[in-house]
Amino acid sequence: MATSIFLSNLNALTVNSVSLADQCTGITFTNLKESLDVTSLTDTSRVNKGGLFNNEVTMTLFQSYIAGETYATLAALVGTQTTVAATVIDGAVTKVFTLANCYLESMPVISASLGEMSTIDITFTGGTYSVA
């Protein structure tokens, strides 16, 4: 049985052209095409077809209020469209995953627990997904 081990090799992460790689503890890009039901009365089971893309990127970041870090970068983006790009290097292969014109609906401004580093989870939705 073949086994593959992948260690996270996130080399760069930019949100609105600001680097947040040093604040990121987890990131997930999702390429989603919504399912449309095209079942007719003559079908004996559901039939689906791809509809619109509804891509998203979710990330966990350390909360920092220092200029140019998490809060300063993201607070102004709530309710707007922006671009998120993540670069992954795996040996000789470099991939840049980009979600352009994605929307940030909300951002937790305080998320804290006693004795823990403060982190926030944010999600950018919509936009155009590409890999280079």
PDB file of C-alpha atoms in Angstrom:
ATOM      1  CA  MET A   1       0.000   0.000   0.000  1.00  0.00           C
ATOM      2  CA  ALA A   2       1.407   3.360  -1.025  1.00  0.00           C
ATOM      3  CA  THR A   3       1.721   6.015   1.629  1.00  0.00           C
ATOM      4  CA  SER A   4       2.182   9.711   1.053  1.00  0.00           C
ATOM      5  CA  ILE A   5       3.260  12.164   3.722  1.00  0.00           C
ATOM      6  CA  PHE A   6       2.683  15.871   3.176  1.00  0.00           C
ATOM      7  CA  LEU A   7       4.039  18.456   5.545  1.00  0.00           C
ATOM      8  CA  SER A   8       2.586  21.927   5.293  1.00  0.00           C
ATOM      9  CA  ASN A   9       4.952  23.959   3.177  1.00  0.00           C
ATOM     10  CA  LEU A  10       3.130  27.283   3.193  1.00  0.00           C
ATOM     11  CA  ASN A  11       5.801  29.641   1.973  1.00  0.00           C
ATOM     12  CA  ALA A  12       3.760  32.815   1.565  1.00  0.00           C
ATOM     13  CA  LEU A  13       0.265  34.074   2.382  1.00  0.00           C
ATOM     14  CA  THR A  14      -0.992  37.473   1.322  1.00  0.00           C
ATOM     15  CA  VAL A  15      -4.340  39.095   1.977  1.00  0.00           C
ATOM     16  CA  ASN A  16      -4.887  42.318   0.070  1.00  0.00           C
ATOM     17  CA  SER A  17      -1.138  42.263  -0.769  1.00  0.00           C
ATOM     18  CA  VAL A  18      -0.146  42.150   2.934  1.00  0.00           C
ATOM     19  CA  SER A  19       1.869  39.149   4.141  1.00  0.00           C
ATOM     20  CA  LEU A  20       0.204  37.226   6.982  1.00  0.00           C
ATOM     21  CA  ALA A  21       2.216  33.993   6.675  1.00  0.00           C
ATOM     22  CA  ASP A  22       3.853  34.562  10.067  1.00  0.00           C
ATOM     23  CA  GLN A  23       0.410  34.794  11.698  1.00  0.00           C
ATOM     24  CA  CYS A  24      -1.208  31.784   9.967  1.00  0.00           C
ATOM     25  CA  THR A  25      -1.640  28.447  11.773  1.00  0.00           C
ATOM     26  CA  GLY A  26      -3.995  26.808   9.258  1.00  0.00           C
ATOM     27  CA  ILE A  27      -5.503  27.451   5.841  1.00  0.00           C
ATOM     28  CA  THR A  28      -7.966  25.652   3.551  1.00  0.00           C
ATOM     29  CA  PHE A  29      -8.801  26.605  -0.029  1.00  0.00           C
ATOM     30  CA  THR A  30     -12.056  25.037  -1.265  1.00  0.00           C
ATOM     31  CA  ASN A  31     -12.978  24.910  -4.943  1.00  0.00           C
ATOM     32  CA  LEU A  32     -16.767  24.365  -4.924  1.00  0.00           C
ATOM     33  CA  LYS A  33     -19.221  24.173  -7.796  1.00  0.00           C
ATOM     34  CA  GLU A  34     -22.798  24.312  -6.526  1.00  0.00           C
ATOM     35  CA  SER A  35     -25.041  21.382  -7.357  1.00  0.00           C
ATOM     36  CA  LEU A  36     -28.207  22.057  -9.366  1.00  0.00           C
ATOM     37  CA  ASP A  37     -31.059  19.554  -9.388  1.00  0.00           C
ATOM     38  CA  VAL A  38     -32.079  18.809 -13.000  1.00  0.00           C
ATOM     39  CA  THR A  39     -34.233  15.782 -12.180  1.00  0.00           C
ATOM     40  CA  SER A  40     -37.232  15.363 -14.483  1.00  0.00           C
ATOM     41  CA  LEU A  41     -40.466  13.478 -13.881  1.00  0.00           C
ATOM     42  CA  THR A  42     -39.201  10.558 -15.994  1.00  0.00           C
ATOM     43  CA  ASP A  43     -36.034  10.045 -13.920  1.00  0.00           C
ATOM     44  CA  THR A  44     -35.926   7.315 -11.273  1.00  0.00           C
ATOM     45  CA  SER A  45     -33.198   8.994  -9.220  1.00  0.00           C
ATOM     46  CA  ARG A  46     -31.874  12.478  -8.631  1.00  0.00           C
ATOM     47  CA  VAL A  47     -29.813  14.033 -11.429  1.00  0.00           C
ATOM     48  CA  ASN A  48     -27.444  16.883 -10.648  1.00  0.00           C
ATOM     49  CA  LYS A  49     -25.501  19.328 -12.765  1.00  0.00           C
ATOM     50  CA  GLY A  50     -22.783  21.816 -11.857  1.00  0.00           C
ATOM     51  CA  GLY A  51     -23.912  25.387 -11.375  1.00  0.00           C
ATOM     52  CA  LEU A  52     -22.008  28.444 -10.189  1.00  0.00           C
ATOM     53  CA  PHE A  53     -18.665  28.290  -8.440  1.00  0.00           C
ATOM     54  CA  ASN A  54     -18.804  29.272  -4.760  1.00  0.00           C
ATOM     55  CA  ASN A  55     -15.159  29.096  -3.719  1.00  0.00           C
ATOM     56  CA  GLU A  56     -13.844  29.883  -0.271  1.00  0.00           C
ATOM     57  CA  VAL A  57     -10.679  30.131   1.768  1.00  0.00           C
ATOM     58  CA  THR A  58     -10.718  29.647   5.522  1.00  0.00           C
ATOM     59  CA  MET A  59      -7.765  30.450   7.740  1.00  0.00           C
ATOM     60  CA  THR A  60      -6.775  30.512  11.386  1.00  0.00           C
ATOM     61  CA  LEU A  61      -4.580  33.435  12.329  1.00  0.00           C
ATOM     62  CA  PHE A  62      -2.937  34.628  15.503  1.00  0.00           C
ATOM     63  CA  GLN A  63      -4.675  37.841  16.525  1.00  0.00           C
ATOM     64  CA  SER A  64      -2.256  40.755  16.557  1.00  0.00           C
ATOM     65  CA  TYR A  65      -3.176  44.414  16.873  1.00  0.00           C
ATOM     66  CA  ILE A  66       0.236  45.704  15.724  1.00  0.00           C
ATOM     67  CA  ALA A  67       0.235  47.897  12.587  1.00  0.00           C
ATOM     68  CA  GLY A  68       0.456  45.806   9.425  1.00  0.00           C
ATOM     69  CA  GLU A  69      -0.595  42.573  11.169  1.00  0.00           C
ATOM     70  CA  THR A  70      -3.873  40.647  11.490  1.00  0.00           C
ATOM     71  CA  TYR A  71      -6.324  43.202  12.889  1.00  0.00           C
ATOM     72  CA  ALA A  72      -4.987  46.196  10.961  1.00  0.00           C
ATOM     73  CA  THR A  73      -5.041  44.242   7.693  1.00  0.00           C
ATOM     74  CA  LEU A  74      -8.450  42.577   8.033  1.00  0.00           C
ATOM     75  CA  ALA A  75     -10.620  45.137   9.865  1.00  0.00           C
ATOM     76  CA  ALA A  76     -10.790  47.434   6.840  1.00  0.00           C
ATOM     77  CA  LEU A  77     -11.670  44.495   4.549  1.00  0.00           C
ATOM     78  CA  VAL A  78     -14.916  43.466   6.272  1.00  0.00           C
ATOM     79  CA  GLY A  79     -17.734  43.949   3.758  1.00  0.00           C
ATOM     80  CA  THR A  80     -15.382  44.299   0.799  1.00  0.00           C
ATOM     81  CA  GLN A  81     -13.799  42.192  -1.919  1.00  0.00           C
ATOM     82  CA  THR A  82     -10.094  41.413  -1.922  1.00  0.00           C
ATOM     83  CA  THR A  83      -7.527  38.872  -3.110  1.00  0.00           C
ATOM     84  CA  VAL A  84      -5.999  36.049  -1.064  1.00  0.00           C
ATOM     85  CA  ALA A  85      -2.926  34.189  -2.352  1.00  0.00           C
ATOM     86  CA  ALA A  86      -1.065  31.274  -0.770  1.00  0.00           C
ATOM     87  CA  THR A  87       2.205  29.850  -2.076  1.00  0.00           C
ATOM     88  CA  VAL A  88       3.089  26.237  -1.320  1.00  0.00           C
ATOM     89  CA  ILE A  89       6.499  24.752  -2.120  1.00  0.00           C
ATOM     90  CA  ASP A  90       6.810  20.960  -2.215  1.00  0.00           C
ATOM     91  CA  GLY A  91      10.298  19.997  -3.333  1.00  0.00           C
ATOM     92  CA  ALA A  92      10.777  21.338  -6.854  1.00  0.00           C
ATOM     93  CA  VAL A  93       7.066  22.116  -7.254  1.00  0.00           C
ATOM     94  CA  THR A  94       5.719  25.581  -6.428  1.00  0.00           C
ATOM     95  CA  LYS A  95       1.977  26.273  -6.538  1.00  0.00           C
ATOM     96  CA  VAL A  96       0.300  29.629  -5.999  1.00  0.00           C
ATOM     97  CA  PHE A  97      -3.367  29.286  -5.015  1.00  0.00           C
ATOM     98  CA  THR A  98      -5.332  32.508  -5.514  1.00  0.00           C
ATOM     99  CA  LEU A  99      -8.879  33.566  -4.745  1.00  0.00           C
ATOM    100  CA  ALA A 100      -9.482  36.930  -6.426  1.00  0.00           C
ATOM    101  CA  ASN A 101     -12.441  39.221  -5.693  1.00  0.00           C
ATOM    102  CA  CYS A 102     -13.461  37.169  -2.650  1.00  0.00           C
ATOM    103  CA  TYR A 103     -15.663  38.638   0.074  1.00  0.00           C
ATOM    104  CA  LEU A 104     -14.950  38.928   3.813  1.00  0.00           C
ATOM    105  CA  GLU A 105     -18.312  39.037   5.586  1.00  0.00           C
ATOM    106  CA  SER A 106     -17.150  39.168   9.199  1.00  0.00           C
ATOM    107  CA  MET A 107     -14.113  39.103  11.463  1.00  0.00           C
ATOM    108  CA  PRO A 108     -13.926  38.353  15.193  1.00  0.00           C
ATOM    109  CA  VAL A 109     -12.217  41.336  16.818  1.00  0.00           C
ATOM    110  CA  ILE A 110     -11.561  39.574  20.134  1.00  0.00           C
ATOM    111  CA  SER A 111     -11.265  35.829  20.596  1.00  0.00           C
ATOM    112  CA  ALA A 112      -9.378  35.041  23.778  1.00  0.00           C
ATOM    113  CA  SER A 113      -9.049  32.354  26.429  1.00  0.00           C
ATOM    114  CA  LEU A 114      -7.017  32.414  29.616  1.00  0.00           C
ATOM    115  CA  GLY A 115      -3.484  31.134  29.096  1.00  0.00           C
ATOM    116  CA  GLU A 116      -3.763  30.709  25.322  1.00  0.00           C
ATOM    117  CA  MET A 117      -2.531  32.601  22.285  1.00  0.00           C
ATOM    118  CA  SER A 118      -5.434  34.516  20.791  1.00  0.00           C
ATOM    119  CA  THR A 119      -6.487  33.194  17.360  1.00  0.00           C
ATOM    120  CA  ILE A 120      -9.306  34.014  14.976  1.00  0.00           C
ATOM    121  CA  ASP A 121     -10.935  31.983  12.211  1.00  0.00           C
ATOM    122  CA  ILE A 122     -11.974  33.898   9.110  1.00  0.00           C
ATOM    123  CA  THR A 123     -13.568  32.876   5.830  1.00  0.00           C
ATOM    124  CA  PHE A 124     -13.430  34.606   2.463  1.00  0.00           C
ATOM    125  CA  THR A 125     -16.211  33.500   0.086  1.00  0.00           C
ATOM    126  CA  GLY A 126     -16.934  33.742  -3.621  1.00  0.00           C
ATOM    127  CA  GLY A 127     -14.405  35.026  -6.067  1.00  0.00           C
ATOM    128  CA  THR A 128     -12.395  33.436  -8.817  1.00  0.00           C
ATOM    129  CA  TYR A 129     -10.127  30.515  -7.927  1.00  0.00           C
ATOM    130  CA  SER A 130      -6.909  29.878  -9.803  1.00  0.00           C
ATOM    131  CA  VAL A 131      -3.719  27.829  -9.439  1.00  0.00           C
ATOM    132  CA  ALA A 132      -0.434  28.772 -11.067  1.00  0.00           C
TER     133      ALA A 132
END
